[in-house]
Short mmCIF file of C-alpha atoms in Angstrom, two decimals:
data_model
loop_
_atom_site.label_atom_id
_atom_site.label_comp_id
_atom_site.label_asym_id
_atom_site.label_seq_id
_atom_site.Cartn_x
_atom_site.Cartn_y
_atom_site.Cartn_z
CA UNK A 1 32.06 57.59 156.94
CA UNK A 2 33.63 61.04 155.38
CA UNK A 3 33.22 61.06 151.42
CA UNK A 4 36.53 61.65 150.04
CA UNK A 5 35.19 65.11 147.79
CA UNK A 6 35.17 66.61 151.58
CA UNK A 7 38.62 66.68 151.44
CA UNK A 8 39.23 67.49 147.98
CA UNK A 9 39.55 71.24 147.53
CA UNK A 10 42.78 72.05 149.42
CA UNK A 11 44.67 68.56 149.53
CA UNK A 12 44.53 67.24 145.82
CA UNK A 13 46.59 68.70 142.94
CA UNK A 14 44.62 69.21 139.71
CA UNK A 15 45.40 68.13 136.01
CA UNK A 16 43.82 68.68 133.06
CA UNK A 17 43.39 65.84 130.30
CA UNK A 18 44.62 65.85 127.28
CA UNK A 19 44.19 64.83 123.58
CA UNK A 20 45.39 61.18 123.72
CA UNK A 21 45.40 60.75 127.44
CA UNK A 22 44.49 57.54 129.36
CA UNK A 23 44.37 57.38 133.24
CA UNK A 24 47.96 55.99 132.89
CA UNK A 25 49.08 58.63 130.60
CA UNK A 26 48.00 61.25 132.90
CA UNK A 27 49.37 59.77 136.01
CA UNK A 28 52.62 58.67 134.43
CA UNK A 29 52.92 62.88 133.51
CA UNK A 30 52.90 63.41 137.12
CA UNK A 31 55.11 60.32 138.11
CA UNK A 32 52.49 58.43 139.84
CA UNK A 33 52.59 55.14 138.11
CA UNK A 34 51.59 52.26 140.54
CA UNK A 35 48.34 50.33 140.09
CA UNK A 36 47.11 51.88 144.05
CA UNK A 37 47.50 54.88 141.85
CA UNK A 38 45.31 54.36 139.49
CA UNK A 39 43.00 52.71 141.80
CA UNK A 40 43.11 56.02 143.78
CA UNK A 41 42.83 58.36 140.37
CA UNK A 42 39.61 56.35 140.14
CA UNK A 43 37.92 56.94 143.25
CA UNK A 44 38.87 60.44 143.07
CA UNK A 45 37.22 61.04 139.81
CA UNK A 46 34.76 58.44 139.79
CA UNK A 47 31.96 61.21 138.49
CA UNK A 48 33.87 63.00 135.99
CA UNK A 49 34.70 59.95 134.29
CA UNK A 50 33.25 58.44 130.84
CA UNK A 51 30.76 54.73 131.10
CA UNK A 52 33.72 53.32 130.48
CA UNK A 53 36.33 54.61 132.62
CA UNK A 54 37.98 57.18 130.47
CA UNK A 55 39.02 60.90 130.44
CA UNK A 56 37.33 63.84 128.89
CA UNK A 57 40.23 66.52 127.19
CA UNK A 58 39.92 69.42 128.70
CA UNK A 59 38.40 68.60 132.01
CA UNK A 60 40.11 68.76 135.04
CA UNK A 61 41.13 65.70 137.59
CA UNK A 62 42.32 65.34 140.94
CA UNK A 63 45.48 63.08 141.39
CA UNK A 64 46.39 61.02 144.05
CA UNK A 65 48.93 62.17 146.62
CA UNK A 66 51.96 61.10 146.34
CA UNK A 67 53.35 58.50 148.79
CA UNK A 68 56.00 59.39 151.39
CA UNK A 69 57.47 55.29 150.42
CA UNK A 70 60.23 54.89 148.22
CA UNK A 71 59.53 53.74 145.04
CA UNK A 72 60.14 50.50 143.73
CA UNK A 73 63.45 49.79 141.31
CA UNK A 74 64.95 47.93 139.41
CA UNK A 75 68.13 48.47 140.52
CA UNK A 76 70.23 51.07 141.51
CA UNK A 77 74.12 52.31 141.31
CA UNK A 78 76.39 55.49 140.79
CA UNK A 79 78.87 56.42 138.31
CA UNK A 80 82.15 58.03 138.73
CA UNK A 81 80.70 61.52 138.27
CA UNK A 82 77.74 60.82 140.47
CA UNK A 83 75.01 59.94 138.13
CA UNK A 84 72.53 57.28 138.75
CA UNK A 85 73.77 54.58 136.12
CA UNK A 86 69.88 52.96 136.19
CA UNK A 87 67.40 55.64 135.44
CA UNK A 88 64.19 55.10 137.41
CA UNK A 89 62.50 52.40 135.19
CA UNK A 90 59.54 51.29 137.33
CA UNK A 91 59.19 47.59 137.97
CA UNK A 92 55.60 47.58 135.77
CA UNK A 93 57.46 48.87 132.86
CA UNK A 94 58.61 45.24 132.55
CA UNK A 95 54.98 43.68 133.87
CA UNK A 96 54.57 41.17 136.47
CA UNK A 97 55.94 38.13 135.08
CA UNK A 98 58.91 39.87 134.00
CA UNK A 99 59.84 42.19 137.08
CA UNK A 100 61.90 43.22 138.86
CA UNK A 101 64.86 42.65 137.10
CA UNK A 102 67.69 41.10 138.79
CA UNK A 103 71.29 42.41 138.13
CA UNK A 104 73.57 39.14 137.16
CA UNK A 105 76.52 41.03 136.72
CA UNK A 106 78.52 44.45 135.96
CA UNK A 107 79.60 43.95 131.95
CA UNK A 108 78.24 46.84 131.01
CA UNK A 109 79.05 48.96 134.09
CA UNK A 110 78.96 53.04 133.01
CA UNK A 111 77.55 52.30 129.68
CA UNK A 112 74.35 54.56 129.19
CA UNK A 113 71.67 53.81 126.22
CA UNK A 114 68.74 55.43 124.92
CA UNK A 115 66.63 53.20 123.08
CA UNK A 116 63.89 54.38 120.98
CA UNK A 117 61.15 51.69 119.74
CA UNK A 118 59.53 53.34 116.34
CA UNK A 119 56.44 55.36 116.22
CA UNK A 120 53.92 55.01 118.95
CA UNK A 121 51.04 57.02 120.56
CA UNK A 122 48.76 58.30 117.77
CA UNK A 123 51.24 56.67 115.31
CA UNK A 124 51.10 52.83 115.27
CA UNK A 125 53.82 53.01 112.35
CA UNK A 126 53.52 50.25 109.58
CA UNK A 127 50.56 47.59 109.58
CA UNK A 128 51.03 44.07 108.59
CA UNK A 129 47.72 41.49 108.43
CA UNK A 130 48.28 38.07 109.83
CA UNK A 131 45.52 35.49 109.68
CA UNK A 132 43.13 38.84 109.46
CA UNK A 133 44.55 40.54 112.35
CA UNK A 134 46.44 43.54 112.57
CA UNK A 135 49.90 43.89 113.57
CA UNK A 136 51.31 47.16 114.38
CA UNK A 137 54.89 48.05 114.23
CA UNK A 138 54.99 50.08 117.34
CA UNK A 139 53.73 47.14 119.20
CA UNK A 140 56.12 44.85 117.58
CA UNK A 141 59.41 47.11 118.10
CA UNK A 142 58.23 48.59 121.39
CA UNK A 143 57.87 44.95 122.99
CA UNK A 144 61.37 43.71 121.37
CA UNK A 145 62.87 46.84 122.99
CA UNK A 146 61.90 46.74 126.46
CA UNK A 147 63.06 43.22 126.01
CA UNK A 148 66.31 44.66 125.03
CA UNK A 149 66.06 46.98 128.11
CA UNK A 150 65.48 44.13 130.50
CA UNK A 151 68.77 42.67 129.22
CA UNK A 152 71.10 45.58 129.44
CA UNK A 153 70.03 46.40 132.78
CA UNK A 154 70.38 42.51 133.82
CA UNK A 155 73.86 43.28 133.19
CA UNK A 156 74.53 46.63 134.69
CA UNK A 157 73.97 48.97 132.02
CA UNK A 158 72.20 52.69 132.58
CA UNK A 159 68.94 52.38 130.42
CA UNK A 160 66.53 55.10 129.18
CA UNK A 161 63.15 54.19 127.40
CA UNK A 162 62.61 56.84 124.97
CA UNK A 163 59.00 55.38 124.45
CA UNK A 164 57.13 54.25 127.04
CA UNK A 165 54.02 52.02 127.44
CA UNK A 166 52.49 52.26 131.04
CA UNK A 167 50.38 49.00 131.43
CA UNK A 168 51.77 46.75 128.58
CA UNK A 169 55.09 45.75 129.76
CA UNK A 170 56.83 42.47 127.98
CA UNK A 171 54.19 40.58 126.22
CA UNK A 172 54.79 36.87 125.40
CA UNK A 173 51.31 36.52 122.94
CA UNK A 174 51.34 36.24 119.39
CA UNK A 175 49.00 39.02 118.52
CA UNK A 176 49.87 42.25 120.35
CA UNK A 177 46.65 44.48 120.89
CA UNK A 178 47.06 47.75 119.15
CA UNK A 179 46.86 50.85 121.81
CA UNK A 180 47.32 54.09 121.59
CA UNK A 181 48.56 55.09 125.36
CA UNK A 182 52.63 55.34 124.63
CA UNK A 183 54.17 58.46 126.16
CA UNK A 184 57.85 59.82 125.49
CA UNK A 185 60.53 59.95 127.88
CA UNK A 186 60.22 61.44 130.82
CA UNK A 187 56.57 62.15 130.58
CA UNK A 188 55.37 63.57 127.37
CA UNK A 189 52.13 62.84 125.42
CA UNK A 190 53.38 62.13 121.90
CA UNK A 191 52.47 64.01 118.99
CA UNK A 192 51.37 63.10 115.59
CA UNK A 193 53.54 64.81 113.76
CA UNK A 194 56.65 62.83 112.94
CA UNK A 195 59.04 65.74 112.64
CA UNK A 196 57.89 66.64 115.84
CA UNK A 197 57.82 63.73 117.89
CA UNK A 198 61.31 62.78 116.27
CA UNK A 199 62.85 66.38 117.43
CA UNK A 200 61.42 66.02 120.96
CA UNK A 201 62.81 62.77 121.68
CA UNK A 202 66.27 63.25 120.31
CA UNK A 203 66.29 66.63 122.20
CA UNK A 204 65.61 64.60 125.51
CA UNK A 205 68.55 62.23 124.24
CA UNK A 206 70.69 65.22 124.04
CA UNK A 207 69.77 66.95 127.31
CA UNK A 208 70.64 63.39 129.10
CA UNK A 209 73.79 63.08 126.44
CA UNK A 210 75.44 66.29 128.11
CA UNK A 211 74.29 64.74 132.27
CA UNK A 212 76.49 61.83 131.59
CA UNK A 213 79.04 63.65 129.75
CA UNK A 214 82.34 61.83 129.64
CA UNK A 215 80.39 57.99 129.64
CA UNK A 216 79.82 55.73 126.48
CA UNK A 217 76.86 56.83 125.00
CA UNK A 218 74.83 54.94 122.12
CA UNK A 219 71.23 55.67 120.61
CA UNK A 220 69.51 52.43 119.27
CA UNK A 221 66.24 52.56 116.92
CA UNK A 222 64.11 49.76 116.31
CA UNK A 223 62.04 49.86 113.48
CA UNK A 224 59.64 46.86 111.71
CA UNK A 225 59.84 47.86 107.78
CA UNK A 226 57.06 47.84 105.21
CA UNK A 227 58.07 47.09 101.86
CA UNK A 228 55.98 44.90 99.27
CA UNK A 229 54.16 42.45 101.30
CA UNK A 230 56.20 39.49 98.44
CA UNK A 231 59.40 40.97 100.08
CA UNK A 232 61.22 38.81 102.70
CA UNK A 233 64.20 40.64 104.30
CA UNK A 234 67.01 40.41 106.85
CA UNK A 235 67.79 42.70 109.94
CA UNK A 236 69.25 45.92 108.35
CA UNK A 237 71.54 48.78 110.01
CA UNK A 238 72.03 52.28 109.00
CA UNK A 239 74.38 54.54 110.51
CA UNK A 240 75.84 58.20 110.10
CA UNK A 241 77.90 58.38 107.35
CA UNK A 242 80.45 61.14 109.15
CA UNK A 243 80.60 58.87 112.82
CA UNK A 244 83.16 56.23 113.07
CA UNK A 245 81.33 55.11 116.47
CA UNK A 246 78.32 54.72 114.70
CA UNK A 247 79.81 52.64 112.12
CA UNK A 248 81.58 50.14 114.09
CA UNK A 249 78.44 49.63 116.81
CA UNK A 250 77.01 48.64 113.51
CA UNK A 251 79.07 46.25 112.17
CA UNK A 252 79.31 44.97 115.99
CA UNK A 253 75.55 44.38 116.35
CA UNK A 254 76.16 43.05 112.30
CA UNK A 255 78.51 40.61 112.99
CA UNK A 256 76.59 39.01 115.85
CA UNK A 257 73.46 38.56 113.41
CA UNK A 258 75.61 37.13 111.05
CA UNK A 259 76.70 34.52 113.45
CA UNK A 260 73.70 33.62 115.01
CA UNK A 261 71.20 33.00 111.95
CA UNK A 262 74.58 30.79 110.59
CA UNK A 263 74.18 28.98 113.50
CA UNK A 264 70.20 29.20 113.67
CA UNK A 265 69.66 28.47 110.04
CA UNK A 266 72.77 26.97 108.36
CA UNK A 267 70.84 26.37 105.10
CA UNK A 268 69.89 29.76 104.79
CA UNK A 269 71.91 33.13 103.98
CA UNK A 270 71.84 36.04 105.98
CA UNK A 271 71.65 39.22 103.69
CA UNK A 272 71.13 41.74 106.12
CA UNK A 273 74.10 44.29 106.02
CA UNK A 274 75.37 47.72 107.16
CA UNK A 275 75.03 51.45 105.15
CA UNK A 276 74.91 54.77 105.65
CA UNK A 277 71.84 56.18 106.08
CA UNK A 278 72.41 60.17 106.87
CA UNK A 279 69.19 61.29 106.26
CA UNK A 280 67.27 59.51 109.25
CA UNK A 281 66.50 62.57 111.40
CA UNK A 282 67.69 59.94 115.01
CA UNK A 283 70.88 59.14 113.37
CA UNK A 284 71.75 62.89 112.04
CA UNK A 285 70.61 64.71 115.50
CA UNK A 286 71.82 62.25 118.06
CA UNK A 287 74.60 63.74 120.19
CA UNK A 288 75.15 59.71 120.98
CA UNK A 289 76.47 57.60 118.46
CA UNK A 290 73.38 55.95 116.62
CA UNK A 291 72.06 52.88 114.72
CA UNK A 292 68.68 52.50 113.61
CA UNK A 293 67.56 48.86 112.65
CA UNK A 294 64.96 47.48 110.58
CA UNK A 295 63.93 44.34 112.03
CA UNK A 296 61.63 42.74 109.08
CA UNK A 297 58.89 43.67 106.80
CA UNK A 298 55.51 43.00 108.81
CA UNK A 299 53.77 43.08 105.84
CA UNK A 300 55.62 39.58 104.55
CA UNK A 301 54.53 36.28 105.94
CA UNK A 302 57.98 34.76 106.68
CA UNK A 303 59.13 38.19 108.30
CA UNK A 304 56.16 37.63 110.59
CA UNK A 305 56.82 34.75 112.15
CA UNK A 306 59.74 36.74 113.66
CA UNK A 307 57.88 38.87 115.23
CA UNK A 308 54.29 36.79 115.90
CA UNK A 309 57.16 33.94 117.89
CA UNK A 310 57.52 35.73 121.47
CA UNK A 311 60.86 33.57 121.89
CA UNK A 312 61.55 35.22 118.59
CA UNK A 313 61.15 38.76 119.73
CA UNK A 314 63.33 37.91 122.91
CA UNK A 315 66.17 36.11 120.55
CA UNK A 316 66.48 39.54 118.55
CA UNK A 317 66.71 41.39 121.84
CA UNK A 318 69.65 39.05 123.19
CA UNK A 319 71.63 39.54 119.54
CA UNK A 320 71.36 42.92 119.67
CA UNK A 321 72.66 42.82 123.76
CA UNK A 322 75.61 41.19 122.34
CA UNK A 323 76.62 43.32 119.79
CA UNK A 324 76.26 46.22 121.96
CA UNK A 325 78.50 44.47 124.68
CA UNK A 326 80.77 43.24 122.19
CA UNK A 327 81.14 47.06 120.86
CA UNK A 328 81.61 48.31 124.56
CA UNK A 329 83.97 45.67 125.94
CA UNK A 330 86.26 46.21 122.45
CA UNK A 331 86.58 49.83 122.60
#
């Protein structure tokens, strides 16, 4: 039997690790994100890797060849102007128990969203303790927006993950496991630096703004606040002061939040409203119409539960579809 380093020199492209990178990071760079993948990576590299399976920045690694089969989808259509309406969102993006995703119908049919989940990578964002445990924003609005993704693709719509998470897909647990493996869309270790994570991503959201130029666009951020840990608050949504889109995809989203906790908690008032928030670098850069939305303050025990509830996490993703269809279908 032929040891596969006999045919690495001439077959095998090289890639160098770096700062932050997993296996999946690195082999999500280069588009090669199924598990036989990895599996291969590992053979591969079996003696350049750390005891436990890791990567050393700087060294170089032999990836997998790509295979000549088509990769799996979710699903697939074409606009008017001949643009893929559903980006290539790998089936794992979702996990097993939640892929692939079937398409139930065509509401939202040449809408395109780019949805951005707060912090990630190096950055877990804010920290909340629950039952002395950590939670960690990026966790908490990363898993509610993939949710969110599932949906809008379940009903047609073209979906871009502005953060993604390789190997976590939708988690139904309680306490979601800090990592630190998120890339940015389409393949780009993220940084540490806020100001210039924030101006890569919105620059991608621009570039794919002018592709489908002429469709309905919209930018949604998900955010889990921090304020005094005594402070219980409501879902919040800031817009541009100076875009009328903005504004009513707000109120949209708004009015279906409204509704539902009425109906959810009649004993209870919703204060969560809409205001203009100018100053949030997604909101003032995005070509696309933008809201960013706190969900809750992870750092209050109430606010928690919203998150810490998995049904929870899916019934904020499900509000937010409806706004957002509500916005599209009235326009």
């Amino acid at each position: 039997m032929l040891s596969t380093s006999a045919f690495c020199q001439g077959q095998y492209r090289r890639a160098v690790a770096k700062s932050g990178d997993g296996v999946q990071t690195l082999l999500q760079r280069y588009g090669l994100n199924s598990k036989p993948y990895v599996q291969q990576f590992k053979q591969l590299n079996r003696k350049n890797l750390t005891a436990k399976g890791g990567l050393v920045v700087g060294r170089k690694y032999l990836l997998p060849n790509r295979s000549t089969k088509r990769p799996t989808v979710a699903a697939k259509a074409k606009t008017s102007h001949g643009i893929s309406t559903t980006p290539l969102l790998p089936s794992a993006l979702f996990g097993p128990a939640y892929s692939p995703v079937p398409v139930r119908d065509r509401a939202l049919r040449g809408a395109v969203y780019y949805l951005s989940p707060g912090h990630g990578g190096p950055d877990p964002g804010a920290i909340g303790t629950y039952g002395g445990t950590k939670l960690a924003e990026d966790e908490y609005a990363y898993d509610v927006t993939i949710r969110l993704a599932r949906v809008l693709m379940e009903h047609g719509a073209t979906v871009y993950m502005m953060v993604q998470d390789p190997n976590d897909g939708i988690r139904d647990e309680a306490i979601l496991k800090m990592d630190h493996d998120e890339i940015g869309y389409p393949n780009q270790v993220i940084p540490l630096s806020q100001v210039y994570r924030l101006r890569k991503r919105i620059a991608e959201v621009n570039r794919l703004h002018a592709r489908h130029k002429g469709a309905y666009q919209r930018l949604i951020a998900l955010h889990v606040d921090s304020r005094s840990a005594g402070q219980n608050i409501d879902v919040f949504f800031y817009h541009h002061p100076g875009n009328a889109s903005g504004l009513r995809l707000a109120k949209n989203i708004h009015k279906v939040f409204t509704a539902r906790y009425k109906r959810a908690q009649p004993n209870r008032p919703y204060s969560g409203n809409v205001s203009q928030r100018g100053t949030l670098f997604e909101v003032r850069n995005s070509h696309a119409p933008a809201v960013f939305m706190e969900l809750g303050n992870i750092r209050n025990q109430k606010d928690q539960r919203r998150f810490v509830v998995a049904d929870n996490r899916q019934a904020l993703a499900n509000w937010i579809y409806e706004g957002l269809l509500a916005d599209y279908t009235g326009r």
